[in-house]
Tab-separated table of N, CA, C and O in Angstrom:
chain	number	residue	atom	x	y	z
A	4	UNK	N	-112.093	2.088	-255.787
A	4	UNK	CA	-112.109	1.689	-254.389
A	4	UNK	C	-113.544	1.447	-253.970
A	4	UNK	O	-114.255	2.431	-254.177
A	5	UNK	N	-114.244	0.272	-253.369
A	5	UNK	CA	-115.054	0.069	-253.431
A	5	UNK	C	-115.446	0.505	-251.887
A	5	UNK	O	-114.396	0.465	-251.246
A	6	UNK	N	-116.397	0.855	-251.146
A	6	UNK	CA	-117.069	1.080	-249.702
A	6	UNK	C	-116.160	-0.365	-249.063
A	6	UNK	O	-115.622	-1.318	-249.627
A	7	UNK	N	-116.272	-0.068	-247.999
A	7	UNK	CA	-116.356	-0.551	-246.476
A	7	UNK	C	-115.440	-1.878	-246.880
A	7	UNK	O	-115.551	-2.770	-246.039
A	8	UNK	N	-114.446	-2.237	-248.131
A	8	UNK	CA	-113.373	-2.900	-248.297
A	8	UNK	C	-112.177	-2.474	-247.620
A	8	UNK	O	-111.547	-1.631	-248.258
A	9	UNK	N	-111.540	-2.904	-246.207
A	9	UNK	CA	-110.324	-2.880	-245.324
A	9	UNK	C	-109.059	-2.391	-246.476
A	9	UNK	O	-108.462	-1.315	-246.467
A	10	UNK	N	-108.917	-3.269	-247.216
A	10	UNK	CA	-108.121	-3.251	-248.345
A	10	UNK	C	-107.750	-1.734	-248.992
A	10	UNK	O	-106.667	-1.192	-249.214
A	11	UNK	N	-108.910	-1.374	-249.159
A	11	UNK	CA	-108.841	0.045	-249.410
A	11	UNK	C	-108.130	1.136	-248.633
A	11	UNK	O	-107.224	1.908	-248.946
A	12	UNK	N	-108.706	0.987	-247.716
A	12	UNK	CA	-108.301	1.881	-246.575
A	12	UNK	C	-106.701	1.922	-245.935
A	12	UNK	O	-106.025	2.881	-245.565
A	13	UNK	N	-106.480	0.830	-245.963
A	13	UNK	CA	-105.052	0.248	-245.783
A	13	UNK	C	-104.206	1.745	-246.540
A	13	UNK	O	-103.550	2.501	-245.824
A	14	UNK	N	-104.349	1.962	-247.922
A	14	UNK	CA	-103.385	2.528	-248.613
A	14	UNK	C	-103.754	4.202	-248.315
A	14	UNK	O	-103.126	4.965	-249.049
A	15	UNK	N	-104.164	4.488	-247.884
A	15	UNK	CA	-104.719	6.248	-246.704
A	15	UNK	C	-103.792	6.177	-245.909
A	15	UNK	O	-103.525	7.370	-245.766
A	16	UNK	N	-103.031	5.573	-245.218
A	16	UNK	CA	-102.394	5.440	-244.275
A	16	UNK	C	-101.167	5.969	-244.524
A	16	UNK	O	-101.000	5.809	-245.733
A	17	UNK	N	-99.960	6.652	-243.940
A	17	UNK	CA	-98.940	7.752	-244.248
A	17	UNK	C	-97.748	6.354	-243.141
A	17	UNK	O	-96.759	5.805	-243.627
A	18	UNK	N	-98.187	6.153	-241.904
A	18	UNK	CA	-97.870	5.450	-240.562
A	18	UNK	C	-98.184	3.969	-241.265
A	18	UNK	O	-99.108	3.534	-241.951
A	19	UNK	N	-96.909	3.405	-240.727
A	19	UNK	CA	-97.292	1.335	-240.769
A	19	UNK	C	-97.631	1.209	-239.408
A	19	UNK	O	-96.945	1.678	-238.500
A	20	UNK	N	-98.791	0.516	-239.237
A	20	UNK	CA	-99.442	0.496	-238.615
A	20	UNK	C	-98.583	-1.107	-237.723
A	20	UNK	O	-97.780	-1.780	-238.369
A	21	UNK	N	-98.899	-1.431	-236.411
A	21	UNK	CA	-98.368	-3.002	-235.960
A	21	UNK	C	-99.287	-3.448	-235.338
A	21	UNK	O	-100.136	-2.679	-234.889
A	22	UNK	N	-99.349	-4.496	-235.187
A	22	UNK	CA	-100.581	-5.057	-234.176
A	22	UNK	C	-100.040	-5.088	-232.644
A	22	UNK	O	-98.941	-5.618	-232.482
A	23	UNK	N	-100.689	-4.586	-231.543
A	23	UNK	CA	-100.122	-4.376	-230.469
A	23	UNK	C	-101.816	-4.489	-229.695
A	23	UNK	O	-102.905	-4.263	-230.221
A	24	UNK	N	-101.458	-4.972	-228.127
A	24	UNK	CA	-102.541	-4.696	-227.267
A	24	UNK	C	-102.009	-4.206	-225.687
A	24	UNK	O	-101.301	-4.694	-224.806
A	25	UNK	N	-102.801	-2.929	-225.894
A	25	UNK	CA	-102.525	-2.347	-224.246
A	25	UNK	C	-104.367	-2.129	-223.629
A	25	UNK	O	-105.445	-2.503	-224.089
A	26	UNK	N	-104.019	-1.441	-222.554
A	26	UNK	CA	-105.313	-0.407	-222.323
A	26	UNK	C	-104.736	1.114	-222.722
A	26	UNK	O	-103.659	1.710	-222.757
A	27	UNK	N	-106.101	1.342	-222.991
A	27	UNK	CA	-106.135	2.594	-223.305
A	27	UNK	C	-107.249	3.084	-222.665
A	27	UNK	O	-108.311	2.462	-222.631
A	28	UNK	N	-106.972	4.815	-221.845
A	28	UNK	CA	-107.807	5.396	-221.053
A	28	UNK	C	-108.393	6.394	-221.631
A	28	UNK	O	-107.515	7.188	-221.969
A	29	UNK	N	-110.009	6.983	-222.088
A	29	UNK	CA	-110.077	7.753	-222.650
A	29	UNK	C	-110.872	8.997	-221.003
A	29	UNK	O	-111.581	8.721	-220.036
A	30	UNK	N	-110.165	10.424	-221.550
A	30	UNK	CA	-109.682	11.109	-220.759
A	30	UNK	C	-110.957	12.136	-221.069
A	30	UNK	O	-110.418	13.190	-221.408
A	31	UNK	N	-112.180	12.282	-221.101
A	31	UNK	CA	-113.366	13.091	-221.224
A	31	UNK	C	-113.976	13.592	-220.532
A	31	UNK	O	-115.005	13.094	-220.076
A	32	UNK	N	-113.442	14.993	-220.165
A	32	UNK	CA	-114.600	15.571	-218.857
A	32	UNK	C	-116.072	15.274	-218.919
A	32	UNK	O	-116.714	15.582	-217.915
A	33	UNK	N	-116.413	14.985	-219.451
A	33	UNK	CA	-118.135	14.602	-219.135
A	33	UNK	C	-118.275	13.055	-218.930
A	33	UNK	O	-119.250	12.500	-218.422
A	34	UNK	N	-117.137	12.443	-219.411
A	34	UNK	CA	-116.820	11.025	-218.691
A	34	UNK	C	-116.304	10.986	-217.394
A	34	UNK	O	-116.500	9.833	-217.009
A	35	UNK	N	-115.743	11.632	-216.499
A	35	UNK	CA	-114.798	12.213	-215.294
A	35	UNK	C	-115.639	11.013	-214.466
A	35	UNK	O	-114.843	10.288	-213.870
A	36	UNK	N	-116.571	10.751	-214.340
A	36	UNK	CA	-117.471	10.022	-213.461
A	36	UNK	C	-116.934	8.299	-213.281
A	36	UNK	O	-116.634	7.560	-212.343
A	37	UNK	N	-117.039	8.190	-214.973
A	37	UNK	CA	-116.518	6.624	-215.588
A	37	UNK	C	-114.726	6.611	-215.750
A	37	UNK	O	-114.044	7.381	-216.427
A	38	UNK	N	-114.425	5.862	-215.184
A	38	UNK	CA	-112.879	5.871	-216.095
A	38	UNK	C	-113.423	4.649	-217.402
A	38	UNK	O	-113.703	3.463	-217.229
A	39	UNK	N	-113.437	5.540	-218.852
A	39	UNK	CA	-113.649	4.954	-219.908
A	39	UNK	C	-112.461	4.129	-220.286
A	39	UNK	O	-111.559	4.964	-220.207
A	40	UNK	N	-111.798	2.791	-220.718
A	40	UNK	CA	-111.006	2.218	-221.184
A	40	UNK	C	-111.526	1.068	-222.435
A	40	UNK	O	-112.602	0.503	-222.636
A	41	UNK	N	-110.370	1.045	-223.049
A	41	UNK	CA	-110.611	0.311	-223.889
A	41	UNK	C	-109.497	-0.667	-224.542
A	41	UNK	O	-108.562	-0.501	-223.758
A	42	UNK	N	-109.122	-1.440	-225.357
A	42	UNK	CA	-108.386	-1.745	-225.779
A	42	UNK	C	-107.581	-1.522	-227.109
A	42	UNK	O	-108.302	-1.012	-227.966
A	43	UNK	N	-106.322	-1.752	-227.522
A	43	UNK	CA	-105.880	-1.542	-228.975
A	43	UNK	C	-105.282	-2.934	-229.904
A	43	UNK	O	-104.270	-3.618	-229.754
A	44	UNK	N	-106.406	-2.993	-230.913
A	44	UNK	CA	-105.746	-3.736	-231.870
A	44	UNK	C	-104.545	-3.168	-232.567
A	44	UNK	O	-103.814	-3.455	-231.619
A	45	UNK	N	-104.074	-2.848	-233.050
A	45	UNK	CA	-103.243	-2.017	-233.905
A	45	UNK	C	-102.800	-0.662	-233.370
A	45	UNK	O	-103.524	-0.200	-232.489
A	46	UNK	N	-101.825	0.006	-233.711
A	46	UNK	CA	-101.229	1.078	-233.758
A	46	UNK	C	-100.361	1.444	-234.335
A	46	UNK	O	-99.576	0.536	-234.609
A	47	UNK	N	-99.927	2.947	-234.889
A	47	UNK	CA	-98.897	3.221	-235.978
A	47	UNK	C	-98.773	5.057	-234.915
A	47	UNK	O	-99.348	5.577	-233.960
A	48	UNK	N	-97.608	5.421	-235.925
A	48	UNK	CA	-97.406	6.895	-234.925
A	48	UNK	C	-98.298	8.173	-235.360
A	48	UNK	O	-97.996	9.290	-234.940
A	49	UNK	N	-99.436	7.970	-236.237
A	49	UNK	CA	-100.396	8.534	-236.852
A	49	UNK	C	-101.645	8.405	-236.232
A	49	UNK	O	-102.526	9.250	-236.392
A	50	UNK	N	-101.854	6.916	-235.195
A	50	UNK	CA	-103.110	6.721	-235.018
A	50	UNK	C	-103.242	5.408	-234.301
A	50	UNK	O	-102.236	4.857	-233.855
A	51	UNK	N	-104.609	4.804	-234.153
A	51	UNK	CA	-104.663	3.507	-233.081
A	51	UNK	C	-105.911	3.143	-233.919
A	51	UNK	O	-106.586	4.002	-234.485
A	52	UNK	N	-106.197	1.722	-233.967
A	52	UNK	CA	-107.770	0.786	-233.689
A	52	UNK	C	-107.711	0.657	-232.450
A	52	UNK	O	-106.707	0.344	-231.811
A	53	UNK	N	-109.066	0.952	-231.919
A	53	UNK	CA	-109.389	0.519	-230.574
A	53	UNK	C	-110.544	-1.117	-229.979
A	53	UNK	O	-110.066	-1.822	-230.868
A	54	UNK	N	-110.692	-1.262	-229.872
A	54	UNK	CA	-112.264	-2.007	-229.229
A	54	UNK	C	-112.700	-1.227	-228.262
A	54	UNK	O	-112.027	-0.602	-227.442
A	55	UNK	N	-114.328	-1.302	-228.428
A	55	UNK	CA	-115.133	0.005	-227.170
A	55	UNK	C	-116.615	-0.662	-227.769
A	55	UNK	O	-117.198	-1.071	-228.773
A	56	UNK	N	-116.703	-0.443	-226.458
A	56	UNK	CA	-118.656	-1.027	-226.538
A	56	UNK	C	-119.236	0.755	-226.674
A	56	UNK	O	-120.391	0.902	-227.076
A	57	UNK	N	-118.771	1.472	-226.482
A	57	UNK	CA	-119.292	3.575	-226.352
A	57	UNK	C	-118.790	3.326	-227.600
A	57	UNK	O	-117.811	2.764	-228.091
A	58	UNK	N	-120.518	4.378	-228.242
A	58	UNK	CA	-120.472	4.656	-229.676
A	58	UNK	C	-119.637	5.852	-229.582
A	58	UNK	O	-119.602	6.596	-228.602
A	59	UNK	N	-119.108	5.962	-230.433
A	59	UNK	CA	-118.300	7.366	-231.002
A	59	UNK	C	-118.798	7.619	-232.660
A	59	UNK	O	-118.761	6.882	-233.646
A	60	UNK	N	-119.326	9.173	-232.426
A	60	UNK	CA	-119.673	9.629	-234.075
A	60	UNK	C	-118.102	10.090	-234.897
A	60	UNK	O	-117.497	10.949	-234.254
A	61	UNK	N	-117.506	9.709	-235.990
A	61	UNK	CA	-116.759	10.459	-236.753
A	61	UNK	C	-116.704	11.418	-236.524
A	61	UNK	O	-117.808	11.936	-236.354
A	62	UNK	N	-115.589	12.266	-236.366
A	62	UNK	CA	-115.249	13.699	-236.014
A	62	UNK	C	-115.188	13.942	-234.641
A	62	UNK	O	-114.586	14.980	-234.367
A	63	UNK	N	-115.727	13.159	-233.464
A	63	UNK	CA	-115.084	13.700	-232.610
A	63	UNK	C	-114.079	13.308	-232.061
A	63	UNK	O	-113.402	12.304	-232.283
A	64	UNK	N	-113.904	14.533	-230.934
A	64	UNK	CA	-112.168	14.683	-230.486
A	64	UNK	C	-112.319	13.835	-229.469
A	64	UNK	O	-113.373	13.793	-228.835
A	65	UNK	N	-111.249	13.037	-229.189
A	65	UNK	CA	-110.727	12.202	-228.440
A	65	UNK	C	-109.625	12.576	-227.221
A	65	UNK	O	-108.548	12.594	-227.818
A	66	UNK	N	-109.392	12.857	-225.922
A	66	UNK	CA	-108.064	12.656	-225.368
A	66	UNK	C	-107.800	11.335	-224.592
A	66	UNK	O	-108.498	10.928	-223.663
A	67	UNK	N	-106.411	10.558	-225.228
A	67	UNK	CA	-106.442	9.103	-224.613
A	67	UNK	C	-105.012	9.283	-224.308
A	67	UNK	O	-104.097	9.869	-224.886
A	68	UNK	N	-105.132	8.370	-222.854
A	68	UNK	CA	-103.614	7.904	-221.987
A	68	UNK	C	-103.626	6.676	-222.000
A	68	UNK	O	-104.526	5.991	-221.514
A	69	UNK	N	-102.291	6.115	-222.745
A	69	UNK	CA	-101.916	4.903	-222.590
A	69	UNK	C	-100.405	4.594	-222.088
A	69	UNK	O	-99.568	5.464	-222.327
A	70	UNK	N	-100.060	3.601	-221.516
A	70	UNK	CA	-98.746	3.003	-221.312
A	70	UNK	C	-98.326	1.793	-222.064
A	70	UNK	O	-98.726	0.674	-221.744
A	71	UNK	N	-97.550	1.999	-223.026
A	71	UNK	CA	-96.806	1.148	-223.703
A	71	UNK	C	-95.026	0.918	-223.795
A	71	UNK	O	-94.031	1.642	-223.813
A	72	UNK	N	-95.341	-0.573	-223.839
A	72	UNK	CA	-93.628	-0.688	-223.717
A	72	UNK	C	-93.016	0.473	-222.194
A	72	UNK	O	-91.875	0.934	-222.151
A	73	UNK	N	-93.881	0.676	-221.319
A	73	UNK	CA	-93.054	1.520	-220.498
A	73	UNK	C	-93.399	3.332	-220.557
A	73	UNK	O	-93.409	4.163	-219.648
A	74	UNK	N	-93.593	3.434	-221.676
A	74	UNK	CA	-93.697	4.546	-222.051
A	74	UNK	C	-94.943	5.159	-221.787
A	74	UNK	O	-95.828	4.369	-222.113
A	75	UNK	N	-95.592	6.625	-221.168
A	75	UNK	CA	-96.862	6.594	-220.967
A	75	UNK	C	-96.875	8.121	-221.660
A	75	UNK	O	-96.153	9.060	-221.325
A	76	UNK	N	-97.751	8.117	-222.573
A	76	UNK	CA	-98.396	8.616	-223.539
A	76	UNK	C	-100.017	9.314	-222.943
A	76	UNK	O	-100.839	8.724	-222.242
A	77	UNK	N	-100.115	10.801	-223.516
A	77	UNK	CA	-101.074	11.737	-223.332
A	77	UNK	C	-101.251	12.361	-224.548
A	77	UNK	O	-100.572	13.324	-224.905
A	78	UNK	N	-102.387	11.714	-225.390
A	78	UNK	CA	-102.830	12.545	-227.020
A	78	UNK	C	-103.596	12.999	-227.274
A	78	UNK	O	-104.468	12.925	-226.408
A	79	UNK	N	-103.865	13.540	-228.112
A	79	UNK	CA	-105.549	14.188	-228.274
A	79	UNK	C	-105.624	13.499	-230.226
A	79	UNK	O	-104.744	13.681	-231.067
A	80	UNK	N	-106.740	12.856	-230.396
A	80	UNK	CA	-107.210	12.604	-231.613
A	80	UNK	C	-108.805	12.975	-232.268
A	80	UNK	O	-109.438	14.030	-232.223
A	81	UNK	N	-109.007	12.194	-232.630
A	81	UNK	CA	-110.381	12.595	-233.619
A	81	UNK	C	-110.422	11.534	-234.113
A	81	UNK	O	-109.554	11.110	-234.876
A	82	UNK	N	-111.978	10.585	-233.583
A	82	UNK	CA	-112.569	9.547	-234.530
A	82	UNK	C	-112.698	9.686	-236.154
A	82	UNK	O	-113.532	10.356	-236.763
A	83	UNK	N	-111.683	8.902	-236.677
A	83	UNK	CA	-111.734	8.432	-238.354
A	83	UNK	C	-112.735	8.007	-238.709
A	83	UNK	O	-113.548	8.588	-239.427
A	84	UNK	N	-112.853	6.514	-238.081
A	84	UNK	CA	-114.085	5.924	-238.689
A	84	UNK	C	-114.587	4.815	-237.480
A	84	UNK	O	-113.686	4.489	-236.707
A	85	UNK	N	-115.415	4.438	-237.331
A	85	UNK	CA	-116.868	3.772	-236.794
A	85	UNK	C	-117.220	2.645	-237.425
A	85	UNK	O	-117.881	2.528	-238.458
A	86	UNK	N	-116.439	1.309	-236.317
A	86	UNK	CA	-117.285	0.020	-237.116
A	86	UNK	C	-118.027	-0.529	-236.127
A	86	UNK	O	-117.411	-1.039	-235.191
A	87	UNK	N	-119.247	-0.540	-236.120
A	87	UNK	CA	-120.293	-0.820	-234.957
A	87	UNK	C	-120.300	-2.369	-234.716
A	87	UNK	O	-120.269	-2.906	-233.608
A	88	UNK	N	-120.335	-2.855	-235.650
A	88	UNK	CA	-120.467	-4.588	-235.720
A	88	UNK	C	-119.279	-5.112	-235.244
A	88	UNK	O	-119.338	-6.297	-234.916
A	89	UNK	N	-118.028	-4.450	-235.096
A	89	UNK	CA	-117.144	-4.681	-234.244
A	89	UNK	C	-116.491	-4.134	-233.197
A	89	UNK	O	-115.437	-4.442	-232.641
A	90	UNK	N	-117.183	-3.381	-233.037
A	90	UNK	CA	-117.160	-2.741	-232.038
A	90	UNK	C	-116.158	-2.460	-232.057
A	90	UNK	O	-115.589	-2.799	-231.020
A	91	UNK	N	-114.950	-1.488	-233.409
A	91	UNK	CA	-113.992	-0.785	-233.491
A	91	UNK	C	-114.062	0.472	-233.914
A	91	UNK	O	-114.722	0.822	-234.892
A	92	UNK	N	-113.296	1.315	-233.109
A	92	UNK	CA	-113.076	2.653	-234.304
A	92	UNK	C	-111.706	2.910	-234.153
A	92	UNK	O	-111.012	2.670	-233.164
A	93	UNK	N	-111.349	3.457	-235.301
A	93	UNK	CA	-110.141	4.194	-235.024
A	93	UNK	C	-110.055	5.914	-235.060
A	93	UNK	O	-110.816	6.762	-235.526
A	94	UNK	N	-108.652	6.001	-234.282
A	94	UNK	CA	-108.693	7.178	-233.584
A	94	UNK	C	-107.052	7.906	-234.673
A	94	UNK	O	-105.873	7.567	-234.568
A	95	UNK	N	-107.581	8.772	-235.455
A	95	UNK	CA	-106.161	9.541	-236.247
A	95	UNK	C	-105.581	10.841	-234.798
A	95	UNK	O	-106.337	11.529	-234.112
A	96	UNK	N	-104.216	10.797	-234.742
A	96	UNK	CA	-103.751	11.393	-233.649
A	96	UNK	C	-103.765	13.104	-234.361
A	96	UNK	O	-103.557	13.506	-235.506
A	97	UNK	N	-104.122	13.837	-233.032
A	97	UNK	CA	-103.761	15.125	-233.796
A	97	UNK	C	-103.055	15.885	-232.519
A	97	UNK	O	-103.028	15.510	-231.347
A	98	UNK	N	-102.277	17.522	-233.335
A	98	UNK	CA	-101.552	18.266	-231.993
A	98	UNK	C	-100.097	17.678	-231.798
A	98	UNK	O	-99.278	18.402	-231.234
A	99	UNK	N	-99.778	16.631	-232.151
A	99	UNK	CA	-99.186	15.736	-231.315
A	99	UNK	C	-97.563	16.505	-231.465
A	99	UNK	O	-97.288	16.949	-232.580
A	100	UNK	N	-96.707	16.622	-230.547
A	100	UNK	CA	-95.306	17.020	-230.355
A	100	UNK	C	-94.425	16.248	-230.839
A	100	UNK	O	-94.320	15.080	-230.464
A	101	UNK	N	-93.488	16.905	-231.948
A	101	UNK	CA	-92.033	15.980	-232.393
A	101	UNK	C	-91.989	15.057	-231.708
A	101	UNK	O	-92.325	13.916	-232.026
A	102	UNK	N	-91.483	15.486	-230.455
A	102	UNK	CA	-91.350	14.454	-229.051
A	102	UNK	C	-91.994	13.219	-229.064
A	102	UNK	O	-91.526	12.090	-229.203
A	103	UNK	N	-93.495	13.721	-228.847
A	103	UNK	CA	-94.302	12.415	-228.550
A	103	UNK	C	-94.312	11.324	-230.031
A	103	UNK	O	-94.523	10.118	-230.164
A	104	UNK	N	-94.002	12.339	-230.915
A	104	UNK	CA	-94.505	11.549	-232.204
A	104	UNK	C	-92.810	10.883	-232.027
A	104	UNK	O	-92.974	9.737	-231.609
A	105	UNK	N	-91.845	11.056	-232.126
A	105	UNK	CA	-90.594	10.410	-232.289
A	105	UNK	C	-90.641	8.973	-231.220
A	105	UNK	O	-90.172	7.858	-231.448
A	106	UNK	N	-91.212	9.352	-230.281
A	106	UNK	CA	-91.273	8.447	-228.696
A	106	UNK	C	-91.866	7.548	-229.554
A	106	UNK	O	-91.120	6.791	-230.175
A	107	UNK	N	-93.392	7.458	-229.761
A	107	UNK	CA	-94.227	6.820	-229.986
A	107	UNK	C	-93.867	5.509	-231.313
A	107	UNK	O	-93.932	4.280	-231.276
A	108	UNK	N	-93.446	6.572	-232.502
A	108	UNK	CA	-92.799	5.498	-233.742
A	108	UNK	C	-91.587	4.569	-232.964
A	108	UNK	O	-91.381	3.387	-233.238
A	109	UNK	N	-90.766	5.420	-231.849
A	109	UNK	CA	-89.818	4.036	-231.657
A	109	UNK	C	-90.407	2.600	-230.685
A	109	UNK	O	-89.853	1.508	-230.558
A	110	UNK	N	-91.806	3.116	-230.051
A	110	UNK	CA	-92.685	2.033	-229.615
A	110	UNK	C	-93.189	1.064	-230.628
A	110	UNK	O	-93.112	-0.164	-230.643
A	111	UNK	N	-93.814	2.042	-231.616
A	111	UNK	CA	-94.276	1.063	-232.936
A	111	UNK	C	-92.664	0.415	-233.083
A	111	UNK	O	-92.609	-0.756	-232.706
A	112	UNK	N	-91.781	0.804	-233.410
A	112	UNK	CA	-90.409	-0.045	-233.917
A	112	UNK	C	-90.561	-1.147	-233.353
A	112	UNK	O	-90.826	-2.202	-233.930
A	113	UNK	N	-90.414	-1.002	-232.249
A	113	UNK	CA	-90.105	-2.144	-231.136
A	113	UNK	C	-91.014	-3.678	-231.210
A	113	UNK	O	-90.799	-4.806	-230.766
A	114	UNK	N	-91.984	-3.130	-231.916
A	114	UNK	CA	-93.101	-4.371	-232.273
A	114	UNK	C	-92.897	-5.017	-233.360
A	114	UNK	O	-93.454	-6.110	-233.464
A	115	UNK	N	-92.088	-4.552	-234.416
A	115	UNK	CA	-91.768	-5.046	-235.206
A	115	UNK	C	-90.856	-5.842	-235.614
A	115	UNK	O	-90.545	-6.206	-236.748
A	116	UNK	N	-90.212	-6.227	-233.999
A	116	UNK	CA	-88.990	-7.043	-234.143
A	116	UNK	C	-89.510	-8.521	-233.531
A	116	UNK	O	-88.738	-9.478	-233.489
């Protein structure tokens, strides 16, 4: 597996991921000032790509609210990985409740039709 090949990374993945775009609100008491938002390329019931001009280092924790398909969603994750030149990172979900995780995959479903 060679560095920073997409290709690679693809097969880490547990969740099929779909291409979807909402907003997404990131929920950070020391942000409380800014309402931080951003957007989502992709999503699976494991995790999201986002777009964000705010650097985020790997490892930290994330809490993001989004509304999809109707559905409005409250998670807590942890930055995976950091692509600066595109101003993407993605966010692996953690904590997350049967519930939310069952809700969420039948949102991913729904994109796939």
């Amino acid at each position: 597996m060679e560095n920073g090949d997409p290709a690679a990374y693809a097969n880490r993945r547990a969740d099929e991921r779909v291409a979807a775009r909402f907003e997404v609100r990131f929920n950070q008491t020391q942000d409380a000032a800014r309402a931080l938002r951003a957007y989502s390329i992709n999503i699976s019931a494991g995790g999201l790509c986002l777009l964000t001009r705010k650097s985020y280092d790997v490892g930290s924790h994330v809490r993001l609210s989004m509304a999809i398909e109707g559905e409005e969603f409250h998670l807590t994750g942890v930055i995976a990985w950091v692509r600066d030149e595109a101003e993407a990172i993605g966010v692996r979900f953690t904590d997350m409740s049967d519930e939310d995780r069952a809700r969420l995959q039948r949102v991913v479903d729904s994109f796939k039709r």
